[in-house]
């Protein structure tokens, strides 16, 4: 179960040395000959599932067509048994010695560099958690002091807010600096202004494959069978807007203008060898939040920043998904414990994933301590993001020389819309 099958080899040349070897097979959607096609990444290529399905390759597994819809939702709705069956078949089709090796190109294999990726999922709803201990502790310490860093509820439940799905965008799409109400420190009244504290948040997100009926919560033990896979998430934040607006109902405009995700959805099956013990939970959570197996994932995370004057990006933080205090099965169990129904395509963000060390903090608010200690990039310094800056997040799990990558989420900041 925790072993990665290193003996599997694909006929796609060089794929074993990329972040998309045959052990990964993440799903994405791309534009191909003016329509949307669905595929899995393999090395520098994409296996075209839309064309394979049209030619009958999946007839024994799928009752009806799911890869001709332009998004992953129809396939995600088929459920875990089908997801795993198809994964086994795709690994066979891509293995060394497969018939496809002779007949595939270019109908079934397209170069990633020749196509444009599009949003993989028709995102139903977006919920964002606040599940990393060090992020919550650091932010609380910066704002309220270390004595009152964590709210009394924090170690008892995975705190979250309901966000917007309409503004979930794909890596590569730029965002404009948002405007809003900001209250200057030396005034009692707010002003209307472009945000001066635009920030990224290093997160991961999971997509619901099969939802639950209203009134029927998902237990921590059942969560895996509902979760299709994971992506990298940059949950953009306007900190000055957030600080003024957030009481008492939480974030609103500070978060609703954009959330960026990576194009490849990495399945839980691919991540299975990377399950690991999460942070110790003390006090013990209430029974509905307890769980049996290891539910955290060992996934390395990076943020790189590039200003317009720099030739290449510079890495500014190093983190890991195992830094989450509340794991994804607890998040889903908590989300649905009221009977709240989730649906195919729902996206759940983890919250900013910060580690304990200074250089593992997952947003600028923490890295610069609310702008008090600027960081250096190239010849410049940053407290918060400038127009023209590009933020790049990457993530991968690695074991026995095999890398299970997420690709990247890359976004450029454009000036405010005037
Ligand atoms: Mn967030």
JSON list of C-alpha atoms in Angstrom, two decimals, residues 126-133 135 154 156-162 202-208 212 217-224 226-227 229-231 233 268 281 285-291 295-297 320-342 346-354:
[
{"chain": "A", "resi": 126, "resn": "UNK", "atom": "CA", "xyz": [-15.18, 26.46, -3.23]},
{"chain": "A", "resi": 127, "resn": "UNK", "atom": "CA", "xyz": [-14.54, 26.12, 0.50]},
{"chain": "A", "resi": 128, "resn": "UNK", "atom": "CA", "xyz": [-11.28, 27.27, 2.05]},
{"chain": "A", "resi": 129, "resn": "UNK", "atom": "CA", "xyz": [-9.99, 25.84, 5.32]},
{"chain": "A", "resi": 130, "resn": "UNK", "atom": "CA", "xyz": [-7.43, 27.25, 7.76]},
{"chain": "A", "resi": 131, "resn": "UNK", "atom": "CA", "xyz": [-5.83, 23.95, 8.67]},
{"chain": "A", "resi": 132, "resn": "UNK", "atom": "CA", "xyz": [-2.09, 24.55, 9.10]},
{"chain": "A", "resi": 133, "resn": "UNK", "atom": "CA", "xyz": [-1.09, 25.04, 12.72]},
{"chain": "A", "resi": 135, "resn": "UNK", "atom": "CA", "xyz": [0.09, 29.49, 9.72]},
{"chain": "A", "resi": 154, "resn": "UNK", "atom": "CA", "xyz": [-8.90, 26.17, 16.53]},
{"chain": "A", "resi": 156, "resn": "UNK", "atom": "CA", "xyz": [-11.21, 21.48, 18.13]},
{"chain": "A", "resi": 157, "resn": "UNK", "atom": "CA", "xyz": [-12.41, 21.96, 14.57]},
{"chain": "A", "resi": 158, "resn": "UNK", "atom": "CA", "xyz": [-11.05, 22.72, 11.10]},
{"chain": "A", "resi": 159, "resn": "UNK", "atom": "CA", "xyz": [-12.00, 26.40, 10.66]},
{"chain": "A", "resi": 160, "resn": "UNK", "atom": "CA", "xyz": [-13.16, 27.37, 7.14]},
{"chain": "A", "resi": 161, "resn": "UNK", "atom": "CA", "xyz": [-15.22, 29.82, 5.10]},
{"chain": "A", "resi": 162, "resn": "UNK", "atom": "CA", "xyz": [-17.34, 29.36, 2.00]},
{"chain": "A", "resi": 202, "resn": "UNK", "atom": "CA", "xyz": [0.40, 28.52, -0.62]},
{"chain": "A", "resi": 203, "resn": "UNK", "atom": "CA", "xyz": [-2.31, 25.87, -0.40]},
{"chain": "A", "resi": 204, "resn": "UNK", "atom": "CA", "xyz": [-3.39, 22.54, -1.77]},
{"chain": "A", "resi": 205, "resn": "UNK", "atom": "CA", "xyz": [-6.95, 21.72, -2.70]},
{"chain": "A", "resi": 206, "resn": "UNK", "atom": "CA", "xyz": [-8.94, 18.54, -3.22]},
{"chain": "A", "resi": 207, "resn": "UNK", "atom": "CA", "xyz": [-11.82, 17.95, -5.60]},
{"chain": "A", "resi": 208, "resn": "UNK", "atom": "CA", "xyz": [-14.95, 16.05, -4.64]},
{"chain": "A", "resi": 212, "resn": "UNK", "atom": "CA", "xyz": [-23.10, 13.03, -0.51]},
{"chain": "A", "resi": 217, "resn": "UNK", "atom": "CA", "xyz": [-22.51, 13.17, 6.41]},
{"chain": "A", "resi": 218, "resn": "UNK", "atom": "CA", "xyz": [-19.28, 11.65, 5.08]},
{"chain": "A", "resi": 219, "resn": "UNK", "atom": "CA", "xyz": [-17.18, 10.04, 7.82]},
{"chain": "A", "resi": 220, "resn": "UNK", "atom": "CA", "xyz": [-13.40, 10.34, 7.98]},
{"chain": "A", "resi": 221, "resn": "UNK", "atom": "CA", "xyz": [-13.20, 6.68, 6.91]},
{"chain": "A", "resi": 222, "resn": "UNK", "atom": "CA", "xyz": [-15.39, 7.30, 3.86]},
{"chain": "A", "resi": 223, "resn": "UNK", "atom": "CA", "xyz": [-13.64, 10.49, 2.74]},
{"chain": "A", "resi": 224, "resn": "UNK", "atom": "CA", "xyz": [-11.13, 8.75, 0.43]},
{"chain": "A", "resi": 226, "resn": "UNK", "atom": "CA", "xyz": [-15.39, 10.67, -2.32]},
{"chain": "A", "resi": 227, "resn": "UNK", "atom": "CA", "xyz": [-12.17, 12.60, -3.04]},
{"chain": "A", "resi": 229, "resn": "UNK", "atom": "CA", "xyz": [-7.63, 14.15, -6.42]},
{"chain": "A", "resi": 230, "resn": "UNK", "atom": "CA", "xyz": [-5.60, 17.19, -5.53]},
{"chain": "A", "resi": 231, "resn": "UNK", "atom": "CA", "xyz": [-4.20, 20.37, -7.09]},
{"chain": "A", "resi": 233, "resn": "UNK", "atom": "CA", "xyz": [-3.97, 26.33, -4.95]},
{"chain": "A", "resi": 268, "resn": "UNK", "atom": "CA", "xyz": [-5.36, 9.91, -4.44]},
{"chain": "A", "resi": 281, "resn": "UNK", "atom": "CA", "xyz": [-3.46, 16.36, 17.61]},
{"chain": "A", "resi": 285, "resn": "UNK", "atom": "CA", "xyz": [-10.59, 15.63, 18.54]},
{"chain": "A", "resi": 286, "resn": "UNK", "atom": "CA", "xyz": [-14.25, 14.75, 19.07]},
{"chain": "A", "resi": 287, "resn": "UNK", "atom": "CA", "xyz": [-15.17, 11.25, 17.80]},
{"chain": "A", "resi": 288, "resn": "UNK", "atom": "CA", "xyz": [-16.55, 12.43, 14.42]},
{"chain": "A", "resi": 289, "resn": "UNK", "atom": "CA", "xyz": [-13.10, 13.92, 13.65]},
{"chain": "A", "resi": 290, "resn": "UNK", "atom": "CA", "xyz": [-11.06, 10.88, 14.67]},
{"chain": "A", "resi": 291, "resn": "UNK", "atom": "CA", "xyz": [-9.55, 8.66, 11.99]},
{"chain": "A", "resi": 295, "resn": "UNK", "atom": "CA", "xyz": [-4.25, 10.71, 6.42]},
{"chain": "A", "resi": 296, "resn": "UNK", "atom": "CA", "xyz": [-1.52, 13.26, 5.75]},
{"chain": "A", "resi": 297, "resn": "UNK", "atom": "CA", "xyz": [0.54, 13.42, 2.54]},
{"chain": "A", "resi": 320, "resn": "UNK", "atom": "CA", "xyz": [5.27, 20.46, 2.87]},
{"chain": "A", "resi": 321, "resn": "UNK", "atom": "CA", "xyz": [1.64, 19.31, 2.87]},
{"chain": "A", "resi": 322, "resn": "UNK", "atom": "CA", "xyz": [2.32, 17.20, 5.97]},
{"chain": "A", "resi": 323, "resn": "UNK", "atom": "CA", "xyz": [2.45, 20.48, 7.92]},
{"chain": "A", "resi": 324, "resn": "UNK", "atom": "CA", "xyz": [-1.37, 20.45, 7.97]},
{"chain": "A", "resi": 325, "resn": "UNK", "atom": "CA", "xyz": [-2.86, 19.94, 11.43]},
{"chain": "A", "resi": 326, "resn": "UNK", "atom": "CA", "xyz": [-6.29, 18.95, 10.09]},
{"chain": "A", "resi": 327, "resn": "UNK", "atom": "CA", "xyz": [-6.13, 16.40, 7.26]},
{"chain": "A", "resi": 328, "resn": "UNK", "atom": "CA", "xyz": [-8.44, 16.20, 4.23]},
{"chain": "A", "resi": 329, "resn": "UNK", "atom": "CA", "xyz": [-10.60, 13.41, 5.67]},
{"chain": "A", "resi": 330, "resn": "UNK", "atom": "CA", "xyz": [-11.22, 15.52, 8.78]},
{"chain": "A", "resi": 331, "resn": "UNK", "atom": "CA", "xyz": [-11.98, 18.56, 6.64]},
{"chain": "A", "resi": 332, "resn": "UNK", "atom": "CA", "xyz": [-14.58, 16.66, 4.63]},
{"chain": "A", "resi": 333, "resn": "UNK", "atom": "CA", "xyz": [-16.10, 14.98, 7.69]},
{"chain": "A", "resi": 334, "resn": "UNK", "atom": "CA", "xyz": [-16.40, 18.35, 9.40]},
{"chain": "A", "resi": 335, "resn": "UNK", "atom": "CA", "xyz": [-17.83, 20.06, 6.29]},
{"chain": "A", "resi": 336, "resn": "UNK", "atom": "CA", "xyz": [-20.62, 17.49, 5.99]},
{"chain": "A", "resi": 337, "resn": "UNK", "atom": "CA", "xyz": [-21.34, 16.68, 9.67]},
{"chain": "A", "resi": 338, "resn": "UNK", "atom": "CA", "xyz": [-24.37, 19.02, 9.60]},
{"chain": "A", "resi": 339, "resn": "UNK", "atom": "CA", "xyz": [-25.76, 17.08, 6.67]},
{"chain": "A", "resi": 340, "resn": "UNK", "atom": "CA", "xyz": [-24.43, 19.64, 4.19]},
{"chain": "A", "resi": 341, "resn": "UNK", "atom": "CA", "xyz": [-24.34, 18.03, 0.76]},
{"chain": "A", "resi": 342, "resn": "UNK", "atom": "CA", "xyz": [-21.19, 18.21, -1.38]},
{"chain": "A", "resi": 346, "resn": "UNK", "atom": "CA", "xyz": [-16.49, 21.00, -5.25]},
{"chain": "A", "resi": 347, "resn": "UNK", "atom": "CA", "xyz": [-13.04, 22.35, -4.42]},
{"chain": "A", "resi": 348, "resn": "UNK", "atom": "CA", "xyz": [-11.77, 22.40, -0.83]},
{"chain": "A", "resi": 349, "resn": "UNK", "atom": "CA", "xyz": [-8.66, 24.46, -0.09]},
{"chain": "A", "resi": 350, "resn": "UNK", "atom": "CA", "xyz": [-6.37, 23.48, 2.79]},
{"chain": "A", "resi": 351, "resn": "UNK", "atom": "CA", "xyz": [-5.52, 26.93, 4.08]},
{"chain": "A", "resi": 352, "resn": "UNK", "atom": "CA", "xyz": [-2.00, 28.34, 3.86]},
{"chain": "A", "resi": 353, "resn": "UNK", "atom": "CA", "xyz": [0.49, 25.54, 4.48]},
{"chain": "A", "resi": 354, "resn": "UNK", "atom": "CA", "xyz": [3.26, 26.99, 6.61]}
]
